[in-house]
Amino acid sequence: MNTHVKALEFDKILERLQNHAVSQQAKDKLAQLSPFLSEQQCVDKMEETTAARQMLDALGSPPLPTMKGMEELLKLAEAGAMLTPGQLEEVGRFAAGCKRMISYLGGGEEIGSPLAKYRGTMDDLSALRQEIDNCVYNEALRDEASSALRSLRRKIDHAEGQIKEKLNHILRSRKQYLADQYIAQRNGRYVLPVQRQFKNQFGGVVIESSAKGNTLFMEPSSVSKLQEELSGLQVEEDAEQRRILYTLSAMVAEQGNWIRRNMECTEVLDVLF
């Protein structure tokens, strides 16, 4: 930055501009600004700034979509990776933000703003957003993500209920062998805390022992068959979840061009506003 520009405290102006930007992309672009030497460029940019000011006065602040991490997520999806539910929700939030921004630009169209032209360069990604919303909530797949997943989860709940019912019966009927009165889970299996000296009388499989070795966490023989059934269902559930996540990730990759176009448009608007 030359001495004349620094004397005008242009660097401080750039800092203030960056503080008003939403995305890191816009902040980086603003940091690289330098005074225009062309009169026409100055006129064009001032007209854009005036148009942005008019929209702010008439419609309020623009609901710019958050783009943090979007490029990385898009690259993962395009490489064939499986996005997690949380990552898919990030994409869904970006898509929802795009829809709000398009609506805002529609308001600009009604007041004759030249910035309304950007509305035609964005896609609301409604199909992708709807599919993600239908399948994902709170960083997990909904039961309704597929009929197969809903059925598997019902079977899992039923199997777990049967196991807990049997274990609760053992808690009441064989408490003389137990170190404590609770059902635990060790290595993904339901177990009861058994005193070491009663291992053989209790009957079952030792899954884990306590730090001192006085308590054995055992799976009673009476629930072994149900536990195997539950484990099989959980494997099927995992496979179905992965299938759904891969399908959603592929949808993100398919919309890659529109997502990037929306990101580019958002960056331009972020700089303007």
PDB file of C-alpha atoms in Angstrom:
ATOM      1  CA  MET A   1       0.000   0.000   0.000  1.00  0.00           C
ATOM      2  CA  ASN A   2       1.623   3.285  -1.112  1.00  0.00           C
ATOM      3  CA  THR A   3       2.101   6.264   1.204  1.00  0.00           C
ATOM      4  CA  HIS A   4      -0.726   8.320  -0.319  1.00  0.00           C
ATOM      5  CA  VAL A   5      -3.239   5.555   0.181  1.00  0.00           C
ATOM      6  CA  LYS A   6      -2.004   4.934   3.709  1.00  0.00           C
ATOM      7  CA  ALA A   7      -2.247   8.658   4.486  1.00  0.00           C
ATOM      8  CA  LEU A   8      -5.951   8.421   3.617  1.00  0.00           C
ATOM      9  CA  GLU A   9      -6.218   5.542   6.166  1.00  0.00           C
ATOM     10  CA  PHE A  10      -7.521   3.270   3.414  1.00  0.00           C
ATOM     11  CA  ASP A  11      -6.308   0.261   5.411  1.00  0.00           C
ATOM     12  CA  LYS A  12      -8.613   1.238   8.295  1.00  0.00           C
ATOM     13  CA  ILE A  13     -11.519   1.619   5.878  1.00  0.00           C
ATOM     14  CA  LEU A  14     -10.862  -1.912   4.592  1.00  0.00           C
ATOM     15  CA  GLU A  15     -10.831  -3.229   8.161  1.00  0.00           C
ATOM     16  CA  ARG A  16     -14.223  -1.679   8.852  1.00  0.00           C
ATOM     17  CA  LEU A  17     -15.604  -3.105   5.618  1.00  0.00           C
ATOM     18  CA  GLN A  18     -14.401  -6.593   6.513  1.00  0.00           C
ATOM     19  CA  ASN A  19     -16.109  -6.382   9.904  1.00  0.00           C
ATOM     20  CA  HIS A  20     -19.455  -5.959   8.119  1.00  0.00           C
ATOM     21  CA  ALA A  21     -18.976  -8.959   5.805  1.00  0.00           C
ATOM     22  CA  VAL A  22     -20.626 -12.280   6.672  1.00  0.00           C
ATOM     23  CA  SER A  23     -18.465 -14.779   4.785  1.00  0.00           C
ATOM     24  CA  GLN A  24     -14.705 -15.274   4.929  1.00  0.00           C
ATOM     25  CA  GLN A  25     -14.677 -15.203   1.130  1.00  0.00           C
ATOM     26  CA  ALA A  26     -16.109 -11.671   1.131  1.00  0.00           C
ATOM     27  CA  LYS A  27     -13.718 -10.590   3.904  1.00  0.00           C
ATOM     28  CA  ASP A  28     -10.760 -11.816   1.827  1.00  0.00           C
ATOM     29  CA  LYS A  29     -12.036 -10.023  -1.270  1.00  0.00           C
ATOM     30  CA  LEU A  30     -12.531  -6.766   0.625  1.00  0.00           C
ATOM     31  CA  ALA A  31      -9.031  -7.029   2.090  1.00  0.00           C
ATOM     32  CA  GLN A  32      -7.620  -6.987  -1.449  1.00  0.00           C
ATOM     33  CA  LEU A  33      -9.475  -3.850  -2.568  1.00  0.00           C
ATOM     34  CA  SER A  34      -7.468  -0.953  -3.930  1.00  0.00           C
ATOM     35  CA  PRO A  35      -8.552   2.476  -5.226  1.00  0.00           C
ATOM     36  CA  PHE A  36      -9.958   2.420  -8.771  1.00  0.00           C
ATOM     37  CA  LEU A  37      -8.046   4.487 -11.297  1.00  0.00           C
ATOM     38  CA  SER A  38     -10.820   4.382 -13.921  1.00  0.00           C
ATOM     39  CA  GLU A  39     -13.582   6.966 -13.574  1.00  0.00           C
ATOM     40  CA  GLN A  40     -16.125   4.598 -15.136  1.00  0.00           C
ATOM     41  CA  GLN A  41     -15.249   1.865 -12.647  1.00  0.00           C
ATOM     42  CA  CYS A  42     -15.754   4.348  -9.817  1.00  0.00           C
ATOM     43  CA  VAL A  43     -19.156   5.371 -11.202  1.00  0.00           C
ATOM     44  CA  ASP A  44     -20.260   1.731 -11.648  1.00  0.00           C
ATOM     45  CA  LYS A  45     -19.227   0.759  -8.135  1.00  0.00           C
ATOM     46  CA  MET A  46     -20.885   3.813  -6.583  1.00  0.00           C
ATOM     47  CA  GLU A  47     -24.116   2.978  -8.422  1.00  0.00           C
ATOM     48  CA  GLU A  48     -23.992  -0.566  -7.020  1.00  0.00           C
ATOM     49  CA  THR A  49     -23.340   0.778  -3.516  1.00  0.00           C
ATOM     50  CA  THR A  50     -26.242   3.218  -3.852  1.00  0.00           C
ATOM     51  CA  ALA A  51     -28.532   0.393  -5.018  1.00  0.00           C
ATOM     52  CA  ALA A  52     -27.466  -1.755  -2.054  1.00  0.00           C
ATOM     53  CA  ARG A  53     -28.160   1.150   0.330  1.00  0.00           C
ATOM     54  CA  GLN A  54     -31.626   1.615  -1.161  1.00  0.00           C
ATOM     55  CA  MET A  55     -32.436  -2.078  -0.677  1.00  0.00           C
ATOM     56  CA  LEU A  56     -31.177  -1.977   2.914  1.00  0.00           C
ATOM     57  CA  ASP A  57     -33.394   1.033   3.631  1.00  0.00           C
ATOM     58  CA  ALA A  58     -36.449  -0.537   1.965  1.00  0.00           C
ATOM     59  CA  LEU A  59     -36.075  -4.213   2.899  1.00  0.00           C
ATOM     60  CA  GLY A  60     -33.667  -4.416   5.824  1.00  0.00           C
ATOM     61  CA  SER A  61     -30.493  -6.484   6.022  1.00  0.00           C
ATOM     62  CA  PRO A  62     -30.120  -9.261   3.417  1.00  0.00           C
ATOM     63  CA  PRO A  63     -30.400 -12.858   4.730  1.00  0.00           C
ATOM     64  CA  LEU A  64     -27.060 -13.916   3.252  1.00  0.00           C
ATOM     65  CA  PRO A  65     -26.484 -17.702   3.384  1.00  0.00           C
ATOM     66  CA  THR A  66     -23.641 -18.959   5.574  1.00  0.00           C
ATOM     67  CA  MET A  67     -20.945 -20.533   3.410  1.00  0.00           C
ATOM     68  CA  LYS A  68     -18.488 -21.667   6.085  1.00  0.00           C
ATOM     69  CA  GLY A  69     -17.034 -25.048   5.158  1.00  0.00           C
ATOM     70  CA  MET A  70     -19.253 -25.424   2.094  1.00  0.00           C
ATOM     71  CA  GLU A  71     -16.426 -25.762  -0.424  1.00  0.00           C
ATOM     72  CA  GLU A  72     -14.813 -28.544   1.617  1.00  0.00           C
ATOM     73  CA  LEU A  73     -18.136 -30.396   1.958  1.00  0.00           C
ATOM     74  CA  LEU A  74     -18.751 -30.068  -1.771  1.00  0.00           C
ATOM     75  CA  LYS A  75     -15.325 -31.485  -2.602  1.00  0.00           C
ATOM     76  CA  LEU A  76     -15.960 -34.458  -0.308  1.00  0.00           C
ATOM     77  CA  ALA A  77     -19.320 -35.173  -1.945  1.00  0.00           C
ATOM     78  CA  GLU A  78     -17.858 -34.862  -5.446  1.00  0.00           C
ATOM     79  CA  ALA A  79     -15.073 -37.279  -4.489  1.00  0.00           C
ATOM     80  CA  GLY A  80     -17.706 -39.882  -3.594  1.00  0.00           C
ATOM     81  CA  ALA A  81     -17.329 -39.566   0.179  1.00  0.00           C
ATOM     82  CA  MET A  82     -20.216 -40.132   2.579  1.00  0.00           C
ATOM     83  CA  LEU A  83     -21.256 -36.904   4.285  1.00  0.00           C
ATOM     84  CA  THR A  84     -22.334 -37.167   7.901  1.00  0.00           C
ATOM     85  CA  PRO A  85     -25.829 -36.081   9.004  1.00  0.00           C
ATOM     86  CA  GLY A  86     -24.301 -32.953  10.544  1.00  0.00           C
ATOM     87  CA  GLN A  87     -22.522 -32.071   7.294  1.00  0.00           C
ATOM     88  CA  LEU A  88     -25.708 -32.613   5.321  1.00  0.00           C
ATOM     89  CA  GLU A  89     -27.531 -30.265   7.689  1.00  0.00           C
ATOM     90  CA  GLU A  90     -24.891 -27.624   6.884  1.00  0.00           C
ATOM     91  CA  VAL A  91     -25.735 -28.043   3.200  1.00  0.00           C
ATOM     92  CA  GLY A  92     -29.438 -27.857   4.044  1.00  0.00           C
ATOM     93  CA  ARG A  93     -28.938 -24.627   5.987  1.00  0.00           C
ATOM     94  CA  PHE A  94     -27.030 -23.127   3.050  1.00  0.00           C
ATOM     95  CA  ALA A  95     -29.839 -24.131   0.672  1.00  0.00           C
ATOM     96  CA  ALA A  96     -32.456 -22.616   3.012  1.00  0.00           C
ATOM     97  CA  GLY A  97     -30.386 -19.428   3.140  1.00  0.00           C
ATOM     98  CA  CYS A  98     -30.297 -19.313  -0.664  1.00  0.00           C
ATOM     99  CA  LYS A  99     -34.081 -19.511  -0.797  1.00  0.00           C
ATOM    100  CA  ARG A 100     -34.405 -16.618   1.664  1.00  0.00           C
ATOM    101  CA  MET A 101     -31.887 -14.559  -0.334  1.00  0.00           C
ATOM    102  CA  ILE A 102     -33.788 -15.176  -3.587  1.00  0.00           C
ATOM    103  CA  SER A 103     -36.970 -13.997  -1.873  1.00  0.00           C
ATOM    104  CA  TYR A 104     -35.142 -10.880  -0.636  1.00  0.00           C
ATOM    105  CA  LEU A 105     -33.920 -10.145  -4.177  1.00  0.00           C
ATOM    106  CA  GLY A 106     -37.517 -10.587  -5.327  1.00  0.00           C
ATOM    107  CA  GLY A 107     -38.388  -7.710  -3.031  1.00  0.00           C
ATOM    108  CA  GLY A 108     -35.655  -5.707  -4.727  1.00  0.00           C
ATOM    109  CA  GLU A 109     -37.315  -6.463  -8.046  1.00  0.00           C
ATOM    110  CA  GLU A 110     -40.545  -4.914  -6.777  1.00  0.00           C
ATOM    111  CA  ILE A 111     -38.804  -1.628  -5.935  1.00  0.00           C
ATOM    112  CA  GLY A 112     -36.890  -1.624  -9.225  1.00  0.00           C
ATOM    113  CA  SER A 113     -33.432  -2.286  -7.785  1.00  0.00           C
ATOM    114  CA  PRO A 114     -30.760  -3.156 -10.375  1.00  0.00           C
ATOM    115  CA  LEU A 115     -29.367  -5.681  -7.875  1.00  0.00           C
ATOM    116  CA  ALA A 116     -32.484  -7.806  -8.399  1.00  0.00           C
ATOM    117  CA  LYS A 117     -30.718  -9.192 -11.475  1.00  0.00           C
ATOM    118  CA  TYR A 118     -28.782 -11.516  -9.170  1.00  0.00           C
ATOM    119  CA  ARG A 119     -32.017 -13.349  -8.408  1.00  0.00           C
ATOM    120  CA  GLY A 120     -31.829 -15.029 -11.808  1.00  0.00           C
ATOM    121  CA  THR A 121     -28.290 -16.272 -11.168  1.00  0.00           C
ATOM    122  CA  MET A 122     -29.259 -18.285  -8.052  1.00  0.00           C
ATOM    123  CA  ASP A 123     -31.149 -21.541  -7.577  1.00  0.00           C
ATOM    124  CA  ASP A 124     -33.178 -22.167  -4.408  1.00  0.00           C
ATOM    125  CA  LEU A 125     -31.974 -25.817  -4.267  1.00  0.00           C
ATOM    126  CA  SER A 126     -35.455 -26.677  -2.992  1.00  0.00           C
ATOM    127  CA  ALA A 127     -35.390 -30.365  -3.994  1.00  0.00           C
ATOM    128  CA  LEU A 128     -32.052 -30.949  -2.245  1.00  0.00           C
ATOM    129  CA  ARG A 129     -33.091 -28.989   0.845  1.00  0.00           C
ATOM    130  CA  GLN A 130     -36.400 -30.846   1.098  1.00  0.00           C
ATOM    131  CA  GLU A 131     -34.738 -34.250   0.812  1.00  0.00           C
ATOM    132  CA  ILE A 132     -32.199 -33.382   3.504  1.00  0.00           C
ATOM    133  CA  ASP A 133     -34.935 -32.001   5.791  1.00  0.00           C
ATOM    134  CA  ASN A 134     -37.009 -35.164   5.266  1.00  0.00           C
ATOM    135  CA  CYS A 135     -34.100 -37.434   6.190  1.00  0.00           C
ATOM    136  CA  VAL A 136     -31.963 -35.579   8.722  1.00  0.00           C
ATOM    137  CA  TYR A 137     -32.677 -33.859  12.028  1.00  0.00           C
ATOM    138  CA  ASN A 138     -30.384 -32.837  14.870  1.00  0.00           C
ATOM    139  CA  GLU A 139     -27.318 -34.508  13.292  1.00  0.00           C
ATOM    140  CA  ALA A 140     -29.028 -37.894  12.946  1.00  0.00           C
ATOM    141  CA  LEU A 141     -31.127 -39.720  10.389  1.00  0.00           C
ATOM    142  CA  ARG A 142     -34.862 -39.608  10.987  1.00  0.00           C
ATOM    143  CA  ASP A 143     -36.793 -42.873  11.259  1.00  0.00           C
ATOM    144  CA  GLU A 144     -38.740 -41.620   8.234  1.00  0.00           C
ATOM    145  CA  ALA A 145     -35.591 -41.403   6.073  1.00  0.00           C
ATOM    146  CA  SER A 146     -36.719 -44.733   4.544  1.00  0.00           C
ATOM    147  CA  SER A 147     -39.348 -47.382   5.213  1.00  0.00           C
ATOM    148  CA  ALA A 148     -36.567 -49.960   5.703  1.00  0.00           C
ATOM    149  CA  LEU A 149     -34.859 -47.823   8.362  1.00  0.00           C
ATOM    150  CA  ARG A 150     -38.145 -47.246  10.187  1.00  0.00           C
ATOM    151  CA  SER A 151     -38.863 -50.978  10.205  1.00  0.00           C
ATOM    152  CA  LEU A 152     -35.357 -51.876  11.431  1.00  0.00           C
ATOM    153  CA  ARG A 153     -35.482 -49.356  14.251  1.00  0.00           C
ATOM    154  CA  ARG A 154     -38.850 -50.692  15.393  1.00  0.00           C
ATOM    155  CA  LYS A 155     -37.411 -54.209  15.450  1.00  0.00           C
ATOM    156  CA  ILE A 156     -34.373 -52.955  17.376  1.00  0.00           C
ATOM    157  CA  ASP A 157     -36.581 -51.232  19.952  1.00  0.00           C
ATOM    158  CA  HIS A 158     -38.615 -54.430  20.317  1.00  0.00           C
ATOM    159  CA  ALA A 159     -35.501 -56.604  20.735  1.00  0.00           C
ATOM    160  CA  GLU A 160     -34.006 -54.209  23.287  1.00  0.00           C
ATOM    161  CA  GLY A 161     -37.293 -54.188  25.169  1.00  0.00           C
ATOM    162  CA  GLN A 162     -37.300 -57.998  25.360  1.00  0.00           C
ATOM    163  CA  ILE A 163     -33.677 -58.078  26.552  1.00  0.00           C
ATOM    164  CA  LYS A 164     -34.309 -55.471  29.260  1.00  0.00           C
ATOM    165  CA  GLU A 165     -37.442 -57.308  30.395  1.00  0.00           C
ATOM    166  CA  LYS A 166     -35.465 -60.521  30.895  1.00  0.00           C
ATOM    167  CA  LEU A 167     -32.604 -58.693  32.611  1.00  0.00           C
ATOM    168  CA  ASN A 168     -34.974 -56.892  34.969  1.00  0.00           C
ATOM    169  CA  HIS A 169     -36.465 -60.272  35.909  1.00  0.00           C
ATOM    170  CA  ILE A 170     -32.945 -61.550  36.692  1.00  0.00           C
ATOM    171  CA  LEU A 171     -32.230 -58.409  38.756  1.00  0.00           C
ATOM    172  CA  ARG A 172     -35.182 -59.304  40.948  1.00  0.00           C
ATOM    173  CA  SER A 173     -34.824 -63.086  41.069  1.00  0.00           C
ATOM    174  CA  ARG A 174     -31.028 -63.552  41.315  1.00  0.00           C
ATOM    175  CA  LYS A 175     -29.901 -60.455  43.157  1.00  0.00           C
ATOM    176  CA  GLN A 176     -27.795 -62.542  45.573  1.00  0.00           C
ATOM    177  CA  TYR A 177     -25.247 -63.010  42.763  1.00  0.00           C
ATOM    178  CA  LEU A 178     -25.109 -59.374  41.712  1.00  0.00           C
ATOM    179  CA  ALA A 179     -22.665 -56.658  42.721  1.00  0.00           C
ATOM    180  CA  ASP A 180     -25.285 -53.978  42.059  1.00  0.00           C
ATOM    181  CA  GLN A 181     -28.855 -53.530  40.846  1.00  0.00           C
ATOM    182  CA  TYR A 182     -28.565 -52.041  37.358  1.00  0.00           C
ATOM    183  CA  ILE A 183     -28.397 -52.976  33.690  1.00  0.00           C
ATOM    184  CA  ALA A 184     -25.256 -51.860  31.872  1.00  0.00           C
ATOM    185  CA  GLN A 185     -23.873 -51.934  28.354  1.00  0.00           C
ATOM    186  CA  ARG A 186     -20.372 -53.102  27.572  1.00  0.00           C
ATOM    187  CA  ASN A 187     -18.962 -53.461  24.053  1.00  0.00           C
ATOM    188  CA  GLY A 188     -22.443 -52.898  22.650  1.00  0.00           C
ATOM    189  CA  ARG A 189     -24.014 -55.738  24.661  1.00  0.00           C
ATOM    190  CA  TYR A 190     -26.420 -55.620  27.610  1.00  0.00           C
ATOM    191  CA  VAL A 191     -24.873 -57.017  30.791  1.00  0.00           C
ATOM    192  CA  LEU A 192     -25.361 -57.295  34.552  1.00  0.00           C
ATOM    193  CA  PRO A 193     -22.688 -56.662  37.241  1.00  0.00           C
ATOM    194  CA  VAL A 194     -21.953 -60.047  38.853  1.00  0.00           C
ATOM    195  CA  GLN A 195     -19.755 -60.742  41.894  1.00  0.00           C
ATOM    196  CA  ARG A 196     -16.675 -62.644  40.750  1.00  0.00           C
ATOM    197  CA  GLN A 197     -17.175 -65.523  43.206  1.00  0.00           C
ATOM    198  CA  PHE A 198     -20.607 -66.273  41.697  1.00  0.00           C
ATOM    199  CA  LYS A 199     -19.458 -66.393  38.066  1.00  0.00           C
ATOM    200  CA  ASN A 200     -20.167 -70.106  37.551  1.00  0.00           C
ATOM    201  CA  GLN A 201     -23.444 -70.138  39.475  1.00  0.00           C
ATOM    202  CA  PHE A 202     -24.765 -67.154  37.541  1.00  0.00           C
ATOM    203  CA  GLY A 203     -24.126 -68.598  34.073  1.00  0.00           C
ATOM    204  CA  GLY A 204     -23.375 -66.618  30.988  1.00  0.00           C
ATOM    205  CA  VAL A 205     -20.527 -64.903  29.145  1.00  0.00           C
ATOM    206  CA  VAL A 206     -18.100 -62.431  30.718  1.00  0.00           C
ATOM    207  CA  ILE A 207     -17.993 -59.349  28.502  1.00  0.00           C
ATOM    208  CA  GLU A 208     -15.818 -57.155  30.727  1.00  0.00           C
ATOM    209  CA  SER A 209     -14.525 -56.870  34.290  1.00  0.00           C
ATOM    210  CA  SER A 210     -14.196 -53.922  36.641  1.00  0.00           C
ATOM    211  CA  ALA A 211     -10.852 -52.175  37.201  1.00  0.00           C
ATOM    212  CA  LYS A 212     -10.188 -54.158  40.391  1.00  0.00           C
ATOM    213  CA  GLY A 213     -11.627 -57.358  38.926  1.00  0.00           C
ATOM    214  CA  ASN A 214     -14.132 -57.912  41.726  1.00  0.00           C
ATOM    215  CA  THR A 215     -17.106 -57.324  39.431  1.00  0.00           C
ATOM    216  CA  LEU A 216     -17.734 -59.163  36.171  1.00  0.00           C
ATOM    217  CA  PHE A 217     -20.077 -57.682  33.605  1.00  0.00           C
ATOM    218  CA  MET A 218     -21.849 -60.755  32.278  1.00  0.00           C
ATOM    219  CA  GLU A 219     -24.358 -61.439  29.556  1.00  0.00           C
ATOM    220  CA  PRO A 220     -26.797 -64.032  30.967  1.00  0.00           C
ATOM    221  CA  SER A 221     -27.338 -67.143  28.835  1.00  0.00           C
ATOM    222  CA  SER A 222     -31.068 -66.418  28.674  1.00  0.00           C
ATOM    223  CA  VAL A 223     -30.535 -63.262  26.589  1.00  0.00           C
ATOM    224  CA  SER A 224     -27.736 -64.484  24.288  1.00  0.00           C
ATOM    225  CA  LYS A 225     -30.075 -65.401  21.427  1.00  0.00           C
ATOM    226  CA  LEU A 226     -31.917 -62.085  21.667  1.00  0.00           C
ATOM    227  CA  GLN A 227     -28.587 -60.256  21.836  1.00  0.00           C
ATOM    228  CA  GLU A 228     -27.418 -61.940  18.625  1.00  0.00           C
ATOM    229  CA  GLU A 229     -30.677 -60.979  16.963  1.00  0.00           C
ATOM    230  CA  LEU A 230     -30.207 -57.374  18.131  1.00  0.00           C
ATOM    231  CA  SER A 231     -26.620 -57.277  16.857  1.00  0.00           C
ATOM    232  CA  GLY A 232     -27.770 -58.497  13.445  1.00  0.00           C
ATOM    233  CA  LEU A 233     -30.469 -55.826  13.287  1.00  0.00           C
ATOM    234  CA  GLN A 234     -27.936 -53.152  14.240  1.00  0.00           C
ATOM    235  CA  VAL A 235     -25.668 -54.242  11.386  1.00  0.00           C
ATOM    236  CA  GLU A 236     -28.608 -53.962   8.980  1.00  0.00           C
ATOM    237  CA  GLU A 237     -29.496 -50.553  10.414  1.00  0.00           C
ATOM    238  CA  ASP A 238     -25.945 -49.307   9.895  1.00  0.00           C
ATOM    239  CA  ALA A 239     -25.935 -50.529   6.290  1.00  0.00           C
ATOM    240  CA  GLU A 240     -29.266 -48.797   5.579  1.00  0.00           C
ATOM    241  CA  GLN A 241     -28.066 -45.582   7.198  1.00  0.00           C
ATOM    242  CA  ARG A 242     -24.913 -45.611   5.074  1.00  0.00           C
ATOM    243  CA  ARG A 243     -26.985 -46.224   1.932  1.00  0.00           C
ATOM    244  CA  ILE A 244     -29.166 -43.208   2.706  1.00  0.00           C
ATOM    245  CA  LEU A 245     -26.196 -40.987   3.526  1.00  0.00           C
ATOM    246  CA  TYR A 246     -24.384 -41.977   0.326  1.00  0.00           C
ATOM    247  CA  THR A 247     -27.551 -41.238  -1.668  1.00  0.00           C
ATOM    248  CA  LEU A 248     -27.895 -37.780  -0.098  1.00  0.00           C
ATOM    249  CA  SER A 249     -24.178 -37.111  -0.611  1.00  0.00           C
ATOM    250  CA  ALA A 250     -24.542 -37.983  -4.294  1.00  0.00           C
ATOM    251  CA  MET A 251     -27.436 -35.507  -4.541  1.00  0.00           C
ATOM    252  CA  VAL A 252     -25.169 -32.800  -3.111  1.00  0.00           C
ATOM    253  CA  ALA A 253     -22.510 -33.641  -5.701  1.00  0.00           C
ATOM    254  CA  GLU A 254     -25.110 -33.522  -8.508  1.00  0.00           C
ATOM    255  CA  GLN A 255     -26.035 -29.980  -7.444  1.00  0.00           C
ATOM    256  CA  GLY A 256     -22.388 -28.956  -7.235  1.00  0.00           C
ATOM    257  CA  ASN A 257     -22.516 -26.467 -10.122  1.00  0.00           C
ATOM    258  CA  TRP A 258     -25.560 -24.668  -8.716  1.00  0.00           C
ATOM    259  CA  ILE A 259     -24.150 -24.677  -5.186  1.00  0.00           C
ATOM    260  CA  ARG A 260     -20.929 -23.052  -6.387  1.00  0.00           C
ATOM    261  CA  ARG A 261     -22.856 -20.562  -8.490  1.00  0.00           C
ATOM    262  CA  ASN A 262     -24.915 -19.619  -5.452  1.00  0.00           C
ATOM    263  CA  MET A 263     -21.729 -19.287  -3.398  1.00  0.00           C
ATOM    264  CA  GLU A 264     -20.185 -16.977  -6.006  1.00  0.00           C
ATOM    265  CA  CYS A 265     -23.332 -14.854  -6.118  1.00  0.00           C
ATOM    266  CA  THR A 266     -23.505 -14.749  -2.307  1.00  0.00           C
ATOM    267  CA  GLU A 267     -19.903 -13.556  -2.166  1.00  0.00           C
ATOM    268  CA  VAL A 268     -20.640 -10.727  -4.635  1.00  0.00           C
ATOM    269  CA  LEU A 269     -23.739  -9.675  -2.666  1.00  0.00           C
ATOM    270  CA  ASP A 270     -21.876  -9.909   0.633  1.00  0.00           C
ATOM    271  CA  VAL A 271     -19.266  -7.476  -0.697  1.00  0.00           C
ATOM    272  CA  LEU A 272     -21.963  -5.112  -2.002  1.00  0.00           C
ATOM    273  CA  PHE A 273     -24.034  -5.031   1.168  1.00  0.00           C
TER     274      PHE A 273
END
